[in-house]
Coordinates of C-alpha atoms in Angstrom, one line a residue:
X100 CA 14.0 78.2 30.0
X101 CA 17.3 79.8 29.5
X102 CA 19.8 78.9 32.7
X103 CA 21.8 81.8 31.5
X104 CA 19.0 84.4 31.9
X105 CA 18.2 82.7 35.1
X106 CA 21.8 82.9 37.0
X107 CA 22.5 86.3 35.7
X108 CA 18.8 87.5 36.6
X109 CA 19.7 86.2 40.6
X110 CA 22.9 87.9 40.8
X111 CA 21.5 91.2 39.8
X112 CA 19.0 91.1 42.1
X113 CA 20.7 90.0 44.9
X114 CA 18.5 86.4 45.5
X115 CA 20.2 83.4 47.6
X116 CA 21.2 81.4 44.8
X117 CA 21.6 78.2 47.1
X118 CA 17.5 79.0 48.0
X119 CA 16.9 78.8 44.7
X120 CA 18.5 76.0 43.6
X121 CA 17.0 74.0 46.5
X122 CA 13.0 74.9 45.4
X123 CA 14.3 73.6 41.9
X124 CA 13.2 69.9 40.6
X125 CA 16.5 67.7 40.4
X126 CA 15.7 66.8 37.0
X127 CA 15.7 70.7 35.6
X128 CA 18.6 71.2 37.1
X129 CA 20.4 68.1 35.5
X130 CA 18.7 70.0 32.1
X131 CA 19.9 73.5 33.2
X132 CA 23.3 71.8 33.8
X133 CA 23.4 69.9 30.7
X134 CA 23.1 73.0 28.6
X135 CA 26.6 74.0 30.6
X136 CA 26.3 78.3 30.4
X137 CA 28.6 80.2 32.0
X138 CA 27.0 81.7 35.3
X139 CA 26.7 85.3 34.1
X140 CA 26.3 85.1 30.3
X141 CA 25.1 83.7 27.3
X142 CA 25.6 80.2 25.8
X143 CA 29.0 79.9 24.4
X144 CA 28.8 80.0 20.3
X145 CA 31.5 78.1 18.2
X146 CA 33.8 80.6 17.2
X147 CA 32.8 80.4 13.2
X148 CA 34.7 83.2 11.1
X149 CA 34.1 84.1 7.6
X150 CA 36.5 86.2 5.5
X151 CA 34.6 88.4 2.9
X152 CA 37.8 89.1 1.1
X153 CA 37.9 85.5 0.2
X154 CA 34.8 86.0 -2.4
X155 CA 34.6 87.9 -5.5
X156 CA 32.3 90.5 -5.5
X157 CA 29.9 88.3 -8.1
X158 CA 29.7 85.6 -5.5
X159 CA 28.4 87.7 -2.3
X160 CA 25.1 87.5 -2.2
X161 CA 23.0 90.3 0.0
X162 CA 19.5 89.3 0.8
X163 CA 16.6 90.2 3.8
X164 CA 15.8 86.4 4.0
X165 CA 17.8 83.1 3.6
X166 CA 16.5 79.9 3.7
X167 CA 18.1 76.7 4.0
X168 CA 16.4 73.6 2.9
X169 CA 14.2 73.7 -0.2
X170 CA 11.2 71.7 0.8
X171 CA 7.8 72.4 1.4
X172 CA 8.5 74.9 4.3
X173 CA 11.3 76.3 2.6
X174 CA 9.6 77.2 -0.6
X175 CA 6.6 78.4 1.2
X176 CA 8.5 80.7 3.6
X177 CA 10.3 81.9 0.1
X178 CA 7.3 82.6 -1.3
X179 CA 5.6 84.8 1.5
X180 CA 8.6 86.4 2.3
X181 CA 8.9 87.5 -1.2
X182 CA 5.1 88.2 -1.5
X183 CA 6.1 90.9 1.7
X184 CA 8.5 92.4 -0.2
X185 CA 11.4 91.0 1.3
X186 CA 14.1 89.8 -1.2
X187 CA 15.4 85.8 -0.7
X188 CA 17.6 83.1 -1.1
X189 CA 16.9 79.6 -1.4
X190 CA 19.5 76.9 -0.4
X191 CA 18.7 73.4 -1.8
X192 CA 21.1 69.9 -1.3
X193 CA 19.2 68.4 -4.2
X194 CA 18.7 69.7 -8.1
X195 CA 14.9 70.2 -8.0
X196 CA 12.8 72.3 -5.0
X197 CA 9.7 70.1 -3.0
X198 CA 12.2 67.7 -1.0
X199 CA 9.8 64.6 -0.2
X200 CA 7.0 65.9 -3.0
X201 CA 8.5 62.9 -5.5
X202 CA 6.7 62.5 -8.9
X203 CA 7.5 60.2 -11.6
X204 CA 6.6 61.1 -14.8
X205 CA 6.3 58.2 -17.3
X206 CA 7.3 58.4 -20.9
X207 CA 3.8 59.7 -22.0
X208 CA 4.5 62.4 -19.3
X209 CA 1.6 60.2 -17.2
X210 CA 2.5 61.2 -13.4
X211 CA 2.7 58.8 -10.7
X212 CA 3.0 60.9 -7.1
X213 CA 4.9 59.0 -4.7
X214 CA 6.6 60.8 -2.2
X215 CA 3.5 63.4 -1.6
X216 CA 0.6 62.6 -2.3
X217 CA -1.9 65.5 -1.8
X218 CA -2.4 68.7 0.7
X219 CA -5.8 69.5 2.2
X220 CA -8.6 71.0 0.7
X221 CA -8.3 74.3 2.7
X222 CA -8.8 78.0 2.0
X223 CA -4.4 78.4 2.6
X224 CA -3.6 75.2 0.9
X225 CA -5.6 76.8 -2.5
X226 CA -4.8 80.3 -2.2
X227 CA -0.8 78.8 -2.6
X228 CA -1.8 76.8 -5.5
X229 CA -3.5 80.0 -7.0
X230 CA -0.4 82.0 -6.2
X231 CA 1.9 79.8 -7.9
X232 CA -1.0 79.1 -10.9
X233 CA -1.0 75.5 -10.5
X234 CA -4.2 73.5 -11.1
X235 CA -5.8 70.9 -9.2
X236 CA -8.5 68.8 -8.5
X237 CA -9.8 66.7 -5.9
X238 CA -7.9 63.5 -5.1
X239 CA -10.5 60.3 -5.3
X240 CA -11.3 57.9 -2.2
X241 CA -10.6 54.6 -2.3
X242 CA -12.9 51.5 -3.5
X243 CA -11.4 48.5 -2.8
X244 CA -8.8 47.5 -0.1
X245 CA -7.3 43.7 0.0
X246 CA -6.2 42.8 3.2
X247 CA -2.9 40.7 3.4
X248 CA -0.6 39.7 5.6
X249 CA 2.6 40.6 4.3
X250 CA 4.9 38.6 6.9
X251 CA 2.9 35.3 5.5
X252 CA 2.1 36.8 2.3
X253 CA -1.9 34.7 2.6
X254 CA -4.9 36.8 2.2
X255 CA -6.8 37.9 5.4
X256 CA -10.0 39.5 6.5
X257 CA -10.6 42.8 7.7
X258 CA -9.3 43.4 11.6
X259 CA -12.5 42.2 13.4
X260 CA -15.0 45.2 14.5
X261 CA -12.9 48.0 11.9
X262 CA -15.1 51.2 11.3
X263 CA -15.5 53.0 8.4
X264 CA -12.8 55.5 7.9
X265 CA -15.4 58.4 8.5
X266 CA -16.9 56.6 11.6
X267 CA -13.5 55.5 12.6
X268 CA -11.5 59.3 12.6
X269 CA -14.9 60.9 14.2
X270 CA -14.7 58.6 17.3
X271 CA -10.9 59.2 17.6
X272 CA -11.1 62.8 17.3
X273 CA -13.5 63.0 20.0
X274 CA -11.3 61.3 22.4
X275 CA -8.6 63.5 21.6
X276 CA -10.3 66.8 20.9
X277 CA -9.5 68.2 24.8
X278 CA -6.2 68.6 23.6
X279 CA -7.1 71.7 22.1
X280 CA -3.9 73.3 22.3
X281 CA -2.2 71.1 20.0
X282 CA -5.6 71.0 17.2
X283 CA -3.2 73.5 14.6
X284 CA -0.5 70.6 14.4
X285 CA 1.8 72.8 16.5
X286 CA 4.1 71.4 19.5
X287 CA 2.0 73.8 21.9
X288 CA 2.0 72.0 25.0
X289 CA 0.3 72.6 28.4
X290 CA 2.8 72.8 31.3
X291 CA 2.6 70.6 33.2
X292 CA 2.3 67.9 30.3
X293 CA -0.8 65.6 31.1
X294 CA 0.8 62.5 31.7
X295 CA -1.8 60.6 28.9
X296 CA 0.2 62.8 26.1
X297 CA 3.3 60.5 27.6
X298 CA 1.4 57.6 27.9
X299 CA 1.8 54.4 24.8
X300 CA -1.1 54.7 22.1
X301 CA -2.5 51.8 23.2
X302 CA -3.2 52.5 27.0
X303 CA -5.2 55.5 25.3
X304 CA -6.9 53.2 22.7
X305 CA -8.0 50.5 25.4
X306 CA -9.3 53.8 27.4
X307 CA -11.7 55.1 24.9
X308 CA -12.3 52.0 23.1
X309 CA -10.7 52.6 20.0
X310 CA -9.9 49.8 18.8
X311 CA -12.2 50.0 15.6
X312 CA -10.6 53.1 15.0
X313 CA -6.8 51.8 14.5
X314 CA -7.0 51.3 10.8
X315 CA -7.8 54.9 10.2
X316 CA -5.5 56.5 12.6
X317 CA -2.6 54.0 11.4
X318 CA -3.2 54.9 7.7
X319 CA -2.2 58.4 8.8
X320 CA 0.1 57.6 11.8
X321 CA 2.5 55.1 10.4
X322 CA 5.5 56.6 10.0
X323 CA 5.9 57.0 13.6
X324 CA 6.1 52.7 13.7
X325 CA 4.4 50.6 16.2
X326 CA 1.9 53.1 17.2
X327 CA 0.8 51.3 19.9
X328 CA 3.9 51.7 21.7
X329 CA 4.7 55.3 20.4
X330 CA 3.3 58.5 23.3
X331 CA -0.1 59.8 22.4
X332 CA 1.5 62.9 22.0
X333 CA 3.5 61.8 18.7
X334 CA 0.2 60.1 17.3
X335 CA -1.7 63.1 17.8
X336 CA 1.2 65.1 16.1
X337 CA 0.9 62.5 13.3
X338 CA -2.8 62.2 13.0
X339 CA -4.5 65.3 14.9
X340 CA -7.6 67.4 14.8
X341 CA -6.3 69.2 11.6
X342 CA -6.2 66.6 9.2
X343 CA -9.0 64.2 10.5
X344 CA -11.3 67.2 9.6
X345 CA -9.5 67.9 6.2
X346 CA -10.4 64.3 5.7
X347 CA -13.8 64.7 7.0
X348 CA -14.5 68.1 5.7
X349 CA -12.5 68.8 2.8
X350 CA -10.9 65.9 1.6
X351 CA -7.3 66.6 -0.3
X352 CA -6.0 68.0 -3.8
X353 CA -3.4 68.2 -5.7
X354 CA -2.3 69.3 -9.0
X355 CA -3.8 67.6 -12.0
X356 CA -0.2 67.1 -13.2
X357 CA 1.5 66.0 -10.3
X358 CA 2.8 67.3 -6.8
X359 CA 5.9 68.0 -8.9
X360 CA 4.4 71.0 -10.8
X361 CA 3.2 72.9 -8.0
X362 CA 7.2 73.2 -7.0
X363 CA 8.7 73.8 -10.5
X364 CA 6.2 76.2 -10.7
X365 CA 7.6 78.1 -7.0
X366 CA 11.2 77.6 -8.6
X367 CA 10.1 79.5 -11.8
X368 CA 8.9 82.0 -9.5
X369 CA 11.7 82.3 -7.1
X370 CA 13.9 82.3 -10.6
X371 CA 17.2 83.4 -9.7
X372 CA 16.5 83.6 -6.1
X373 CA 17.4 79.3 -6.1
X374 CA 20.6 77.8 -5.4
X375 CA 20.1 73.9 -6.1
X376 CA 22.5 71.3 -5.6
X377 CA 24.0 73.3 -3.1
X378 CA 24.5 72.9 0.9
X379 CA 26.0 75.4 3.8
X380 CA 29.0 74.7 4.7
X381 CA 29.7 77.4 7.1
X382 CA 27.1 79.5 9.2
X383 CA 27.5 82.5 11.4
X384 CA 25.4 84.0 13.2
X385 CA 25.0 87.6 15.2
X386 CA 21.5 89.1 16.7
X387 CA 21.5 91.2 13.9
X388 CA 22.8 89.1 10.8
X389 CA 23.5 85.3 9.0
X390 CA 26.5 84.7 7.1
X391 CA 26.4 81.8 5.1
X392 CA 28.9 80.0 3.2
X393 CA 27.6 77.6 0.5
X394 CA 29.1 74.8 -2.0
X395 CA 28.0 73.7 -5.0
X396 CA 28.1 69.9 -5.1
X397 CA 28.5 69.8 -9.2
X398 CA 31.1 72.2 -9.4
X399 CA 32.7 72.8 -5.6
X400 CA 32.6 76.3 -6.2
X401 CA 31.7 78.5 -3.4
X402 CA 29.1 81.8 -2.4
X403 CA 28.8 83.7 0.7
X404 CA 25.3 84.9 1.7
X405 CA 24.7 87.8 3.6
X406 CA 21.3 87.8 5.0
X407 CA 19.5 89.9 7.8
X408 CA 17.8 86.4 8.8
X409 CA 18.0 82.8 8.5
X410 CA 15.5 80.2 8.1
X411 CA 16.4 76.6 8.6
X412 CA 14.0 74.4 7.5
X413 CA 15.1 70.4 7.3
X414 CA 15.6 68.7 10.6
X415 CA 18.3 70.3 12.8
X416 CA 20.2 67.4 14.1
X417 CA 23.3 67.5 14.8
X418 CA 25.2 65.3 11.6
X419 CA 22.7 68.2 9.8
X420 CA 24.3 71.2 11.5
X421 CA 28.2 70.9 10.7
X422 CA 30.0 73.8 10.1
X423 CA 27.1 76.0 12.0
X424 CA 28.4 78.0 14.7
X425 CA 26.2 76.3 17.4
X426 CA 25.9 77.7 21.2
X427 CA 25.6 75.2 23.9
X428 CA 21.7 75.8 24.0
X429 CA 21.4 74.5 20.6
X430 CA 23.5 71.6 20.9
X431 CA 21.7 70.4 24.1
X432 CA 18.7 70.0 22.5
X433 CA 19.6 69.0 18.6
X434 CA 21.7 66.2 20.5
X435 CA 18.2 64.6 21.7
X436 CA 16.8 63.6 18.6
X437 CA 15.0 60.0 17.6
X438 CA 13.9 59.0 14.4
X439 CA 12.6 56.4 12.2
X440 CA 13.2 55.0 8.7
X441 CA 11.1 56.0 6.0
X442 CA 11.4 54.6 2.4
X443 CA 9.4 55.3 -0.7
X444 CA 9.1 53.4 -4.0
X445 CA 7.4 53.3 -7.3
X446 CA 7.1 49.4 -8.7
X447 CA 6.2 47.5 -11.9
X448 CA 5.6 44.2 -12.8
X449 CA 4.1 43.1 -9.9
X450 CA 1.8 40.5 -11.3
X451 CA -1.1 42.1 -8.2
X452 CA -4.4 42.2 -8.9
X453 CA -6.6 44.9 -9.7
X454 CA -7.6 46.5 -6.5
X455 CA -6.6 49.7 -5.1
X456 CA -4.6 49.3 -2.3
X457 CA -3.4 45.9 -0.4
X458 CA -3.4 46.3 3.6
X459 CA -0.5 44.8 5.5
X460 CA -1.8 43.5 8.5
X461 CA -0.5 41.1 10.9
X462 CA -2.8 38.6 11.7
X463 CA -1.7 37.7 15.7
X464 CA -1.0 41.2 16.5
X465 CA -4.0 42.9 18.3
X466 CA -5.6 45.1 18.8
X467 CA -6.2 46.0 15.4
X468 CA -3.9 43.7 13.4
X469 CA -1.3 46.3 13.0
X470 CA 2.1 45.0 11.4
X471 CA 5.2 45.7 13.4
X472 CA 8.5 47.4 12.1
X473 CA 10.1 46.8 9.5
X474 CA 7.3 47.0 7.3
X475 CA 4.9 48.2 3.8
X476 CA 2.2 49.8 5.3
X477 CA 0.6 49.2 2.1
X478 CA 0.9 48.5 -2.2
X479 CA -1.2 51.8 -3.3
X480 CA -2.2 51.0 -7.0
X481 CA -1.2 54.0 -8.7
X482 CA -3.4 55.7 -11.2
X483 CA -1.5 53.9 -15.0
X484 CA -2.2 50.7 -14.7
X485 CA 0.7 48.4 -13.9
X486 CA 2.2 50.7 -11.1
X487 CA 2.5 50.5 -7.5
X488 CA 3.5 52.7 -4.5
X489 CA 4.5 51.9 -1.3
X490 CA 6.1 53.2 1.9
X491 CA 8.2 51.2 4.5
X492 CA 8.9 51.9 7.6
X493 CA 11.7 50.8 9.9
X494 CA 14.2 51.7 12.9
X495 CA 17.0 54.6 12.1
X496 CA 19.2 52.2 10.9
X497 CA 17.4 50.7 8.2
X498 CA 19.2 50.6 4.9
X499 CA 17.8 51.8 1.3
X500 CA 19.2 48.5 0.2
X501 CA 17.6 46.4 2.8
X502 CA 14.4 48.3 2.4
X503 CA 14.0 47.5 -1.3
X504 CA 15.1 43.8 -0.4
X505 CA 12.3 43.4 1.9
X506 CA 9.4 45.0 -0.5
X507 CA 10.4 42.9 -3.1
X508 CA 10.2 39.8 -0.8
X509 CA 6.9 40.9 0.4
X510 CA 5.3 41.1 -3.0
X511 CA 7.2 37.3 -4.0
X512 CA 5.7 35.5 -0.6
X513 CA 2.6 36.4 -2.1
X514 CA 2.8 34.1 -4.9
X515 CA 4.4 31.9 -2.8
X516 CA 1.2 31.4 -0.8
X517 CA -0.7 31.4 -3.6
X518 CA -2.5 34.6 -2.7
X519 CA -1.9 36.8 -6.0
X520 CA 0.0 35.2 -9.5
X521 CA 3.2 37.2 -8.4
X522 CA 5.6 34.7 -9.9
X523 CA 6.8 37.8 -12.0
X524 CA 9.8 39.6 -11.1
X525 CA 8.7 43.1 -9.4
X526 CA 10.8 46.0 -10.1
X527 CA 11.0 49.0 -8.1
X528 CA 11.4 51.2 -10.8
X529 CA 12.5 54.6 -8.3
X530 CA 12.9 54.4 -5.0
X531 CA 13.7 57.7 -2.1
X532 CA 14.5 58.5 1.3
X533 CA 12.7 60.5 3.5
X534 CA 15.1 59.8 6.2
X535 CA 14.7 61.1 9.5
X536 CA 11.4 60.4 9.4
X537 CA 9.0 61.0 13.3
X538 CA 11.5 63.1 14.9
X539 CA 10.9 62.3 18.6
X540 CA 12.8 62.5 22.3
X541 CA 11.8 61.1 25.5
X542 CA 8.9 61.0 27.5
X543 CA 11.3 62.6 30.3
X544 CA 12.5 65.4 27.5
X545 CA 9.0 66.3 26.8
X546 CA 8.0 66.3 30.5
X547 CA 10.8 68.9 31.3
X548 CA 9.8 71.1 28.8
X549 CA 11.6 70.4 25.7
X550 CA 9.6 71.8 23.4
X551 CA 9.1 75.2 24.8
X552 CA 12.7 75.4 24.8
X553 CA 12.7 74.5 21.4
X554 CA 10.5 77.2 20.3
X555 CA 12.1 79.4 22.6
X556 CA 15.4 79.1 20.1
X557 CA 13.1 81.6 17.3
X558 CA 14.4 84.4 16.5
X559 CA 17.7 84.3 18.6
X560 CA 20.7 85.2 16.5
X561 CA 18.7 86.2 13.5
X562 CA 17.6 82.6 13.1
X563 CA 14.3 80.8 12.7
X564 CA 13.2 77.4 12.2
X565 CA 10.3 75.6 10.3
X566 CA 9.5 72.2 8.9
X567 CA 8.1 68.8 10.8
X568 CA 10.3 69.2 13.6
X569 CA 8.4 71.9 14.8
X570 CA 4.8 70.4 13.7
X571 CA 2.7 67.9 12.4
X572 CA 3.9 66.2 8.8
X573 CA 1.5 67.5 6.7
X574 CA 2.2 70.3 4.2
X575 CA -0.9 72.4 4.6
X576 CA 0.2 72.3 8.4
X577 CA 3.5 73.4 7.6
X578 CA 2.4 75.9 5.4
X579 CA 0.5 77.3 8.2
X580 CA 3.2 77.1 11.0
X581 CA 5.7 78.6 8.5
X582 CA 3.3 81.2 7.5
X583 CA 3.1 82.5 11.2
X584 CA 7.3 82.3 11.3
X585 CA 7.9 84.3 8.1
X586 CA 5.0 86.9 9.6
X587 CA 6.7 86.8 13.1
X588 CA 10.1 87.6 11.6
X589 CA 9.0 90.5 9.6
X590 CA 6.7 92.1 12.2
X591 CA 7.5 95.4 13.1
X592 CA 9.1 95.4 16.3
X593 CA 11.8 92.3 15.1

């Protein structure tokens, strides 16, 4: 809802303002009030200007589309924009395009995906593979799970009445399949909210008698941390209708090569259209245009973008957003944020056995024997032999350093209890961020529409936003939201 619309609307038309106010909730008007717009007009911008004359003419760049954040979103929106016949730009932080897709590629170019490891097997997910010519095959299930408890490092059994993964994601998606309006992996939320979407995890689990169910929805669902105390809503966004029935359907792929290819293969594409190891450093925006300042981080030299729109596509918080000319609307809401910790790793002489993946689980937490932040949420042997994955999660303030310390601890209390022959040194031979990990806000944020204002933000001042802020983590799902932004901004009446 935008309080300036809203005041401005009641002058014109002559309504008794205090009449108003008085039918309003107390807790929108605290929200309308926080956003702080002047009675009459629209939310006050930073003042943010950029002299052309500053640039040579071989560092202004003139496109239909820039995009900020070369990701999975970003290089998808790229893509169809360009397939639409609208020229791009792409803005990247880092020296390669994919953001969390992470592949290591071993000396006898043998890859080891650990940042991404598949999409799902679905008719938009292969016709983007096909675009970019990439190859792939069908990613295999897993055989043979060890169960561990990582905080003891001794062996344990399976959590007591566990389904099968099939069995398990059928039965959850049932209970949550009334939510229909949020089955694409998009924030689309009823208003009112149902109270259950705001409820913990575990008050809906103990409802519907899920609790055989947890292992499955937690293999998906982890990042967002003790899921039994996390809102339905963010386990839905993490684990939803969409990819229970890839799993159940389709199943995943990904390249025969490595996650890796499919994104130099989008750079090739893009070509010239990429600038990498670059950020914005100054942003302003009008309803009809973007200008965009951006460094190089190798060199400190500088370009100035001129675009017609701007897509941003990592999260927008706040520490995210300097130099951006930012109304009060924005701020308001990119001032809300929560996240989590979320570290990745690739390891080697482990001394582990020969099994596929080892399960943390906490053996006097039920239901479901679910470990509790920080933690693995499990080893994943990796396809060369010798190798390991594994992804720890852990509260915002959770250090790369400490995060490292504590896998490497996990894996040496192992052989300390005598569970595995780990009495070898592991070595985490590459290790990433994917830090802020399970944006969230408050039950009370979401209640007073939050994400509908969110949403609302599209398109105003030439700008548009993508990426797992605005749905569910997956890549196919962000393919498909940011397929419907880049077709939105290039419709016929924008």
């Amino acid at each position: 809802m935008d309080a300036a619309w809203i005041f401005k609307t009641l002058v014109q038309s002559n309504i008794d303002v205090h009449q108003f106010l008085m039918m309003m909730s107390l807790k929108k008007l605290i929200r309308l009030a926080s956003v702080g717009l002047a009675l009459c007009g629209g939310a006050a911008a930073a003042s943010n200007e950029i002299d052309e004359s500053e640039f040579k003419s071989e560092d202004i760049i003139e496109r239909d589309l820039c995009v900020l954040g070369g990701g999975a979103s970003g290089v998808y929106g790229a893509i169809r924009a360009k397939d639409l016949g609208h020229s791009v730009v792409v803005v990247e932080k880092n020296d390669y395009l994919g953001g969390h897709t992470e592949t290591l590629y071993l000396d006898d170019g043998s890859p080891i995906d650990y940042g991404v490891n598949g999409v799902f097997n679905d008719a938009l997910s292969r016709d983007f593979f096909d675009r970019l010519d990439v190859g792939y095959e069908s990613l295999p299930p897993d055989f043979k799970t060890d169960y561990v408890d990582f905080g003891t490092g001794k062996k344990a059994d399976a959590p007591a009445g566990i389904l099968g993964t099939v069995t398990g994601a059928l039965l959850y998606r049932a209970a949550i399949e009334k939510y229909s309006t949020l089955h694409d992996g998009f924030y689309k939320l009823p208003d009112p909210v149902p109270e259950e979407l705001l409820e913990p995890f575990g008050k809906f689990v103990e409802k519907h008698g899920l609790q055989g169910a947890l292992q499955v929805v937690f293999m998906f669902a982890h990042q967002t941390g003790n899921i039994l105390d996390v809102p339905l809503l963010y386990v839905i966004q993490a684990f939803g209708v969409a990819p229970v029935d890839a799993l159940v359907k389709g199943g995943y792929i990904a390249p025969k090569t490595g996650m890796a290819k499919l994104y130099e293969s989008a750079s090739k594409a893009l070509d010239d259209d990429v600038l990498l190891q670059s950020t914005a450093v100054k942003v302003s925006r009008t309803d009809s245009n973007a200008t965009v300042v951006v460094k190089n981080s190798s060199d400190g030299s500088k370009k100035l973008i001129k675009a017609k729109k701007l897509l941003i596509t990592f999260p927008p918080l706040l520490r995210n957003l300097e130099g951006f000319d930012l109304n009060e609307e924005e701020t308001s809401l990119f001032q809300k944020w929560r996240s989590k910790s979320y570290y990745v790793a690739v390891l080697n002489n482990t001394g582990l056995p020969d099994v596929d993946n080892i399960a943390n689980v906490d053996t006097s937490n039920n239901p479901g024997n679910l470990p509790t932040m920080p933690f693995q949420w499990q080893l994943r042997a990796a396809e060369v032999s010798g190798y390991w994955t594994t992804k720890l999660v852990a509260e915002a303030n959770f250090t790369q350093e400490e995060a490292n310390d504590h896998i490497t601890k996990d894996i040496r209390r192992m052989g300390t209890a005598g569970t595995y022959h780990t009495d070898w040194s592991p070595n985490i031979v590459l290790s990433g961020s994917h830090n802020p990990a399970a944006l969230s806000v408050s039950t009370d944020d979401i209640r007073d529409g939050f994400y509908a204002d969110l949403y609302g933000l599209q398109g105003k001042r030439s700008t548009y936003f993508t990426g797992v802020t605005f749905c569910s983590d997956f890549s196919s799902v962000v393919w498909k939201y940011t397929k419907g932004v880049i077709d939105d901004m290039f419709s016929e009446n924008k």
